[in-house]
Amino acid sequence: MHLAYPAVLSVLLFCTGLYGVLARRNAILVLMSVELMLNAVNLNLVAFDVWLSRTAQETLHSGQALTLFTIAIAAAEIGIGLAIVLAVYRNRGTSDIDKLRDTAEGHEPGGPGGDVPGSDASATPAAGEKAEATA
């Protein structure tokens, strides 16, 4: 088998993942796109390892070992990333990335310290609910 087939498939997978990271607004879909990009890299590592092991006398299989390391890192990344997304969803009620750009409390538009000057904190219902929740 030629090296071009897995390399082209890897490029297609990576480009699909890159499009998913850049175009998606849902945080879970962005994490899935990152996983797709990591799998494209894993495919490339294994393909080049097999290709180089045919040409070399000694086979070290370093590409396959690095792929196992990448899979372990990807599993930890998706576990931590999913926990963060679920915690943010519980606190904010959305997993839309555009709405989560400013995660500091009090920097919401129309809220205390927001973009609207002279806005009253008790005038907005969200600020009143936060005050009741902390009391």
Short mmCIF file of N, CA and C in Angstrom, two decimals:
data_model
loop_
_atom_site.label_atom_id
_atom_site.label_comp_id
_atom_site.label_asym_id
_atom_site.label_seq_id
_atom_site.Cartn_x
_atom_site.Cartn_y
_atom_site.Cartn_z
N MET A 1 0.84 -1.17 0.00
CA MET A 1 0.00 0.00 0.00
C MET A 1 0.89 1.24 0.00
N HIS A 2 0.50 2.21 -0.76
CA HIS A 2 1.25 3.45 -0.85
C HIS A 2 1.05 4.30 0.39
N LEU A 3 2.00 5.14 0.66
CA LEU A 3 1.91 6.06 1.79
C LEU A 3 0.92 7.18 1.52
N ALA A 4 0.60 7.41 0.27
CA ALA A 4 -0.28 8.53 -0.09
C ALA A 4 -1.71 8.31 0.40
N TYR A 5 -2.19 7.08 0.43
CA TYR A 5 -3.58 6.83 0.83
C TYR A 5 -3.86 7.22 2.28
N PRO A 6 -3.09 6.72 3.25
CA PRO A 6 -3.37 7.18 4.61
C PRO A 6 -3.02 8.65 4.83
N ALA A 7 -2.06 9.18 4.09
CA ALA A 7 -1.71 10.60 4.24
C ALA A 7 -2.84 11.49 3.75
N VAL A 8 -3.46 11.13 2.64
CA VAL A 8 -4.59 11.92 2.14
C VAL A 8 -5.78 11.81 3.07
N LEU A 9 -6.04 10.61 3.58
CA LEU A 9 -7.13 10.44 4.54
C LEU A 9 -6.87 11.24 5.81
N SER A 10 -5.61 11.27 6.24
CA SER A 10 -5.25 12.03 7.42
C SER A 10 -5.45 13.53 7.19
N VAL A 11 -5.10 14.01 6.03
CA VAL A 11 -5.29 15.43 5.71
C VAL A 11 -6.78 15.77 5.67
N LEU A 12 -7.59 14.88 5.10
CA LEU A 12 -9.04 15.12 5.05
C LEU A 12 -9.65 15.13 6.45
N LEU A 13 -9.23 14.20 7.31
CA LEU A 13 -9.72 14.18 8.68
C LEU A 13 -9.29 15.43 9.44
N PHE A 14 -8.04 15.83 9.26
CA PHE A 14 -7.55 17.01 9.96
C PHE A 14 -8.27 18.27 9.50
N CYS A 15 -8.49 18.40 8.21
CA CYS A 15 -9.20 19.57 7.69
C CYS A 15 -10.66 19.60 8.16
N THR A 16 -11.29 18.43 8.24
CA THR A 16 -12.65 18.37 8.77
C THR A 16 -12.68 18.78 10.23
N GLY A 17 -11.72 18.33 11.01
CA GLY A 17 -11.64 18.74 12.41
C GLY A 17 -11.34 20.22 12.56
N LEU A 18 -10.48 20.75 11.72
CA LEU A 18 -10.16 22.17 11.77
C LEU A 18 -11.38 23.02 11.43
N TYR A 19 -12.14 22.59 10.44
CA TYR A 19 -13.38 23.29 10.11
C TYR A 19 -14.36 23.24 11.28
N GLY A 20 -14.43 22.09 11.94
CA GLY A 20 -15.32 21.96 13.09
C GLY A 20 -14.92 22.86 14.24
N VAL A 21 -13.61 23.03 14.46
CA VAL A 21 -13.16 23.90 15.54
C VAL A 21 -13.46 25.36 15.21
N LEU A 22 -13.27 25.74 13.96
CA LEU A 22 -13.45 27.14 13.59
C LEU A 22 -14.90 27.52 13.37
N ALA A 23 -15.75 26.60 12.96
CA ALA A 23 -17.12 26.96 12.57
C ALA A 23 -18.17 26.65 13.62
N ARG A 24 -17.90 25.73 14.51
CA ARG A 24 -18.92 25.32 15.48
C ARG A 24 -19.02 26.30 16.63
N ARG A 25 -20.23 26.38 17.18
CA ARG A 25 -20.47 27.25 18.33
C ARG A 25 -20.70 26.44 19.60
N ASN A 26 -20.98 25.16 19.47
CA ASN A 26 -21.23 24.31 20.62
C ASN A 26 -19.89 23.77 21.13
N ALA A 27 -19.66 23.87 22.43
CA ALA A 27 -18.37 23.48 22.99
C ALA A 27 -18.12 21.98 22.88
N ILE A 28 -19.15 21.18 22.97
CA ILE A 28 -18.98 19.73 22.86
C ILE A 28 -18.58 19.35 21.44
N LEU A 29 -19.16 19.99 20.45
CA LEU A 29 -18.78 19.72 19.07
C LEU A 29 -17.35 20.18 18.78
N VAL A 30 -16.91 21.25 19.43
CA VAL A 30 -15.53 21.69 19.27
C VAL A 30 -14.58 20.65 19.86
N LEU A 31 -14.93 20.09 21.02
CA LEU A 31 -14.10 19.03 21.59
C LEU A 31 -14.05 17.80 20.69
N MET A 32 -15.18 17.45 20.08
CA MET A 32 -15.19 16.32 19.15
C MET A 32 -14.33 16.61 17.93
N SER A 33 -14.30 17.85 17.48
CA SER A 33 -13.46 18.22 16.34
C SER A 33 -11.98 18.15 16.69
N VAL A 34 -11.64 18.53 17.91
CA VAL A 34 -10.24 18.40 18.36
C VAL A 34 -9.84 16.93 18.40
N GLU A 35 -10.74 16.07 18.85
CA GLU A 35 -10.46 14.63 18.85
C GLU A 35 -10.26 14.10 17.43
N LEU A 36 -11.04 14.61 16.49
CA LEU A 36 -10.88 14.21 15.09
C LEU A 36 -9.51 14.63 14.57
N MET A 37 -9.05 15.80 14.95
CA MET A 37 -7.72 16.25 14.54
C MET A 37 -6.62 15.38 15.17
N LEU A 38 -6.80 15.01 16.43
CA LEU A 38 -5.81 14.13 17.06
C LEU A 38 -5.78 12.75 16.42
N ASN A 39 -6.94 12.25 16.03
CA ASN A 39 -6.97 10.95 15.34
C ASN A 39 -6.32 11.02 13.97
N ALA A 40 -6.41 12.15 13.30
CA ALA A 40 -5.72 12.32 12.02
C ALA A 40 -4.20 12.27 12.23
N VAL A 41 -3.73 12.88 13.29
CA VAL A 41 -2.30 12.84 13.60
C VAL A 41 -1.88 11.42 13.95
N ASN A 42 -2.71 10.70 14.69
CA ASN A 42 -2.40 9.31 15.03
C ASN A 42 -2.30 8.44 13.79
N LEU A 43 -3.22 8.64 12.85
CA LEU A 43 -3.19 7.89 11.60
C LEU A 43 -1.90 8.17 10.84
N ASN A 44 -1.50 9.42 10.83
CA ASN A 44 -0.25 9.79 10.16
C ASN A 44 0.96 9.16 10.83
N LEU A 45 0.97 9.16 12.17
CA LEU A 45 2.10 8.55 12.89
C LEU A 45 2.23 7.07 12.59
N VAL A 46 1.13 6.36 12.61
CA VAL A 46 1.17 4.92 12.35
C VAL A 46 1.53 4.63 10.90
N ALA A 47 1.01 5.42 9.97
CA ALA A 47 1.32 5.20 8.55
C ALA A 47 2.80 5.42 8.28
N PHE A 48 3.36 6.48 8.83
CA PHE A 48 4.78 6.72 8.62
C PHE A 48 5.64 5.70 9.35
N ASP A 49 5.18 5.21 10.49
CA ASP A 49 5.92 4.18 11.20
C ASP A 49 5.99 2.89 10.38
N VAL A 50 4.88 2.51 9.80
CA VAL A 50 4.86 1.30 8.96
C VAL A 50 5.72 1.51 7.73
N TRP A 51 5.64 2.70 7.14
CA TRP A 51 6.42 2.97 5.93
C TRP A 51 7.93 2.97 6.23
N LEU A 52 8.31 3.55 7.36
CA LEU A 52 9.73 3.58 7.70
C LEU A 52 10.24 2.23 8.18
N SER A 53 9.39 1.42 8.78
CA SER A 53 9.84 0.10 9.25
C SER A 53 10.12 -0.83 8.07
N ARG A 54 9.51 -0.59 6.93
CA ARG A 54 9.80 -1.42 5.75
C ARG A 54 11.15 -1.07 5.15
N THR A 55 11.57 0.19 5.32
CA THR A 55 12.85 0.59 4.72
C THR A 55 14.02 0.37 5.67
N ALA A 56 13.80 0.41 6.98
CA ALA A 56 14.89 0.25 7.94
C ALA A 56 15.06 -1.22 8.32
N GLN A 57 16.25 -1.58 8.73
CA GLN A 57 16.51 -2.95 9.15
C GLN A 57 15.95 -3.20 10.55
N GLU A 58 16.14 -2.24 11.44
CA GLU A 58 15.66 -2.37 12.81
C GLU A 58 14.33 -1.62 12.94
N THR A 59 13.36 -2.31 13.47
CA THR A 59 12.06 -1.67 13.64
C THR A 59 11.87 -1.31 15.11
N LEU A 60 11.76 -0.03 15.38
CA LEU A 60 11.58 0.44 16.75
C LEU A 60 10.10 0.70 17.07
N HIS A 61 9.30 0.91 16.06
CA HIS A 61 7.88 1.21 16.22
C HIS A 61 7.65 2.42 17.12
N SER A 62 8.46 3.44 16.91
CA SER A 62 8.33 4.64 17.72
C SER A 62 7.05 5.41 17.37
N GLY A 63 6.60 5.33 16.15
CA GLY A 63 5.35 6.00 15.76
C GLY A 63 4.15 5.40 16.47
N GLN A 64 4.13 4.08 16.60
CA GLN A 64 3.02 3.43 17.30
C GLN A 64 3.06 3.72 18.80
N ALA A 65 4.25 3.79 19.37
CA ALA A 65 4.37 4.13 20.79
C ALA A 65 3.91 5.56 21.04
N LEU A 66 4.29 6.46 20.15
CA LEU A 66 3.85 7.84 20.27
C LEU A 66 2.34 7.97 20.07
N THR A 67 1.77 7.11 19.24
CA THR A 67 0.33 7.10 19.05
C THR A 67 -0.39 6.68 20.32
N LEU A 68 0.13 5.67 21.01
CA LEU A 68 -0.48 5.27 22.28
C LEU A 68 -0.40 6.39 23.31
N PHE A 69 0.71 7.11 23.33
CA PHE A 69 0.84 8.25 24.23
C PHE A 69 -0.17 9.34 23.87
N THR A 70 -0.34 9.59 22.59
CA THR A 70 -1.31 10.61 22.13
C THR A 70 -2.73 10.20 22.48
N ILE A 71 -3.05 8.93 22.38
CA ILE A 71 -4.39 8.46 22.73
C ILE A 71 -4.64 8.66 24.23
N ALA A 72 -3.64 8.40 25.05
CA ALA A 72 -3.80 8.61 26.50
C ALA A 72 -3.99 10.09 26.82
N ILE A 73 -3.24 10.94 26.17
CA ILE A 73 -3.38 12.39 26.38
C ILE A 73 -4.75 12.86 25.89
N ALA A 74 -5.22 12.33 24.78
CA ALA A 74 -6.54 12.71 24.24
C ALA A 74 -7.65 12.27 25.17
N ALA A 75 -7.51 11.11 25.79
CA ALA A 75 -8.54 10.65 26.74
C ALA A 75 -8.60 11.56 27.96
N ALA A 76 -7.44 11.96 28.46
CA ALA A 76 -7.41 12.88 29.60
C ALA A 76 -7.97 14.25 29.20
N GLU A 77 -7.65 14.69 28.01
CA GLU A 77 -8.13 15.99 27.53
C GLU A 77 -9.64 16.01 27.38
N ILE A 78 -10.21 14.95 26.85
CA ILE A 78 -11.66 14.94 26.66
C ILE A 78 -12.36 14.80 28.00
N GLY A 79 -11.77 14.09 28.95
CA GLY A 79 -12.37 13.98 30.27
C GLY A 79 -12.41 15.31 31.00
N ILE A 80 -11.29 16.01 31.00
CA ILE A 80 -11.23 17.32 31.66
C ILE A 80 -12.06 18.34 30.90
N GLY A 81 -11.98 18.33 29.58
CA GLY A 81 -12.75 19.28 28.77
C GLY A 81 -14.24 19.10 28.93
N LEU A 82 -14.70 17.86 28.97
CA LEU A 82 -16.13 17.60 29.14
C LEU A 82 -16.59 18.01 30.53
N ALA A 83 -15.75 17.81 31.54
CA ALA A 83 -16.10 18.25 32.90
C ALA A 83 -16.23 19.77 32.96
N ILE A 84 -15.33 20.48 32.30
CA ILE A 84 -15.39 21.94 32.28
C ILE A 84 -16.63 22.41 31.54
N VAL A 85 -16.94 21.79 30.41
CA VAL A 85 -18.12 22.18 29.63
C VAL A 85 -19.39 21.94 30.44
N LEU A 86 -19.48 20.81 31.12
CA LEU A 86 -20.67 20.52 31.93
C LEU A 86 -20.80 21.49 33.10
N ALA A 87 -19.68 21.87 33.73
CA ALA A 87 -19.74 22.84 34.83
C ALA A 87 -20.18 24.21 34.33
N VAL A 88 -19.68 24.60 33.17
CA VAL A 88 -20.09 25.89 32.60
C VAL A 88 -21.55 25.85 32.19
N TYR A 89 -21.99 24.72 31.65
CA TYR A 89 -23.40 24.60 31.25
C TYR A 89 -24.32 24.68 32.47
N ARG A 90 -23.92 24.09 33.57
CA ARG A 90 -24.74 24.16 34.79
C ARG A 90 -24.82 25.58 35.32
N ASN A 91 -23.71 26.31 35.24
CA ASN A 91 -23.69 27.67 35.77
C ASN A 91 -24.36 28.68 34.84
N ARG A 92 -24.12 28.56 33.55
CA ARG A 92 -24.59 29.55 32.58
C ARG A 92 -25.86 29.16 31.85
N GLY A 93 -26.13 27.88 31.75
CA GLY A 93 -27.33 27.43 31.04
C GLY A 93 -27.14 27.30 29.55
N THR A 94 -25.93 27.45 29.04
CA THR A 94 -25.67 27.31 27.62
C THR A 94 -24.25 26.81 27.41
N SER A 95 -24.03 26.14 26.30
CA SER A 95 -22.68 25.73 25.93
C SER A 95 -22.24 26.43 24.64
N ASP A 96 -22.92 27.53 24.30
CA ASP A 96 -22.58 28.32 23.13
C ASP A 96 -21.30 29.09 23.41
N ILE A 97 -20.29 28.91 22.58
CA ILE A 97 -18.99 29.50 22.82
C ILE A 97 -19.04 31.02 22.70
N ASP A 98 -19.84 31.55 21.79
CA ASP A 98 -19.92 32.99 21.62
C ASP A 98 -20.49 33.68 22.87
N LYS A 99 -21.38 33.02 23.57
CA LYS A 99 -21.96 33.60 24.77
C LYS A 99 -21.07 33.42 25.99
N LEU A 100 -20.04 32.58 25.88
CA LEU A 100 -19.17 32.29 27.01
C LEU A 100 -17.81 32.96 26.89
N ARG A 101 -17.68 33.95 26.05
CA ARG A 101 -16.36 34.57 25.85
C ARG A 101 -15.86 35.26 27.11
N ASP A 102 -16.75 35.96 27.80
CA ASP A 102 -16.36 36.65 29.01
C ASP A 102 -16.97 35.91 30.19
N THR A 103 -16.17 35.11 30.87
CA THR A 103 -16.71 34.26 31.92
C THR A 103 -16.63 34.89 33.30
N ALA A 104 -16.04 36.07 33.42
CA ALA A 104 -15.95 36.70 34.73
C ALA A 104 -17.32 37.26 35.12
N GLU A 105 -17.69 37.09 36.38
CA GLU A 105 -18.97 37.62 36.83
C GLU A 105 -18.92 39.13 36.88
N GLY A 106 -20.02 39.76 36.50
CA GLY A 106 -20.11 41.21 36.55
C GLY A 106 -19.67 41.89 35.28
N HIS A 107 -19.27 41.15 34.27
CA HIS A 107 -18.87 41.74 33.01
C HIS A 107 -19.84 41.40 31.90
N GLU A 108 -21.06 41.16 32.24
CA GLU A 108 -22.07 40.87 31.24
C GLU A 108 -22.63 42.18 30.70
N PRO A 109 -23.01 42.24 29.43
CA PRO A 109 -23.59 43.47 28.90
C PRO A 109 -24.88 43.81 29.63
N GLY A 110 -24.96 45.02 30.12
CA GLY A 110 -26.14 45.46 30.85
C GLY A 110 -26.08 45.13 32.31
N GLY A 111 -25.09 44.37 32.75
CA GLY A 111 -24.96 44.00 34.15
C GLY A 111 -24.01 44.95 34.87
N PRO A 112 -23.72 44.67 36.12
CA PRO A 112 -22.79 45.53 36.85
C PRO A 112 -21.40 45.44 36.26
N GLY A 113 -20.81 46.58 35.96
CA GLY A 113 -19.49 46.61 35.34
C GLY A 113 -19.53 46.28 33.88
N GLY A 114 -20.70 46.28 33.28
CA GLY A 114 -20.83 45.93 31.86
C GLY A 114 -20.57 47.11 30.96
N ASP A 115 -20.99 46.98 29.71
CA ASP A 115 -20.73 48.00 28.71
C ASP A 115 -21.67 49.20 28.83
N VAL A 116 -22.82 49.04 29.46
CA VAL A 116 -23.80 50.11 29.53
C VAL A 116 -23.52 50.94 30.77
N PRO A 117 -23.12 52.22 30.60
CA PRO A 117 -22.83 53.03 31.78
C PRO A 117 -24.11 53.43 32.49
N GLY A 118 -24.04 53.47 33.81
CA GLY A 118 -25.17 53.92 34.61
C GLY A 118 -26.25 52.88 34.78
N SER A 119 -25.97 51.62 34.46
CA SER A 119 -27.00 50.59 34.62
C SER A 119 -27.06 50.18 36.08
N ASP A 120 -28.24 49.92 36.57
CA ASP A 120 -28.45 49.55 37.96
C ASP A 120 -28.41 48.03 38.08
N ALA A 121 -27.70 47.50 39.08
CA ALA A 121 -27.54 46.05 39.23
C ALA A 121 -28.85 45.38 39.59
N SER A 122 -29.71 46.07 40.35
CA SER A 122 -30.96 45.45 40.76
C SER A 122 -32.04 45.56 39.70
N ALA A 123 -31.78 46.30 38.62
CA ALA A 123 -32.80 46.49 37.58
C ALA A 123 -32.91 45.25 36.70
N THR A 124 -31.85 44.50 36.54
CA THR A 124 -31.90 43.32 35.69
C THR A 124 -32.31 42.11 36.51
N PRO A 125 -33.14 41.23 35.94
CA PRO A 125 -33.56 40.06 36.71
C PRO A 125 -32.43 39.10 37.01
N ALA A 126 -31.43 39.00 36.12
CA ALA A 126 -30.32 38.07 36.36
C ALA A 126 -29.50 38.51 37.56
N ALA A 127 -29.29 39.81 37.70
CA ALA A 127 -28.52 40.31 38.83
C ALA A 127 -29.30 40.09 40.13
N GLY A 128 -30.61 40.25 40.09
CA GLY A 128 -31.43 40.02 41.27
C GLY A 128 -31.41 38.55 41.68
N GLU A 129 -31.43 37.67 40.70
CA GLU A 129 -31.37 36.23 41.00
C GLU A 129 -30.03 35.86 41.59
N LYS A 130 -28.93 36.48 41.09
CA LYS A 130 -27.61 36.20 41.63
C LYS A 130 -27.51 36.70 43.07
N ALA A 131 -28.13 37.87 43.35
CA ALA A 131 -28.08 38.42 44.70
C ALA A 131 -28.86 37.52 45.66
N GLU A 132 -29.99 36.96 45.21
CA GLU A 132 -30.76 36.05 46.05
C GLU A 132 -30.02 34.75 46.27
N ALA A 133 -29.31 34.28 45.26
CA ALA A 133 -28.60 33.01 45.37
C ALA A 133 -27.41 33.12 46.32
N THR A 134 -26.79 34.28 46.39
CA THR A 134 -25.64 34.44 47.27
C THR A 134 -26.04 34.80 48.69
N ALA A 135 -27.28 35.27 48.89
CA ALA A 135 -27.73 35.67 50.23
C ALA A 135 -28.09 34.48 51.09
#
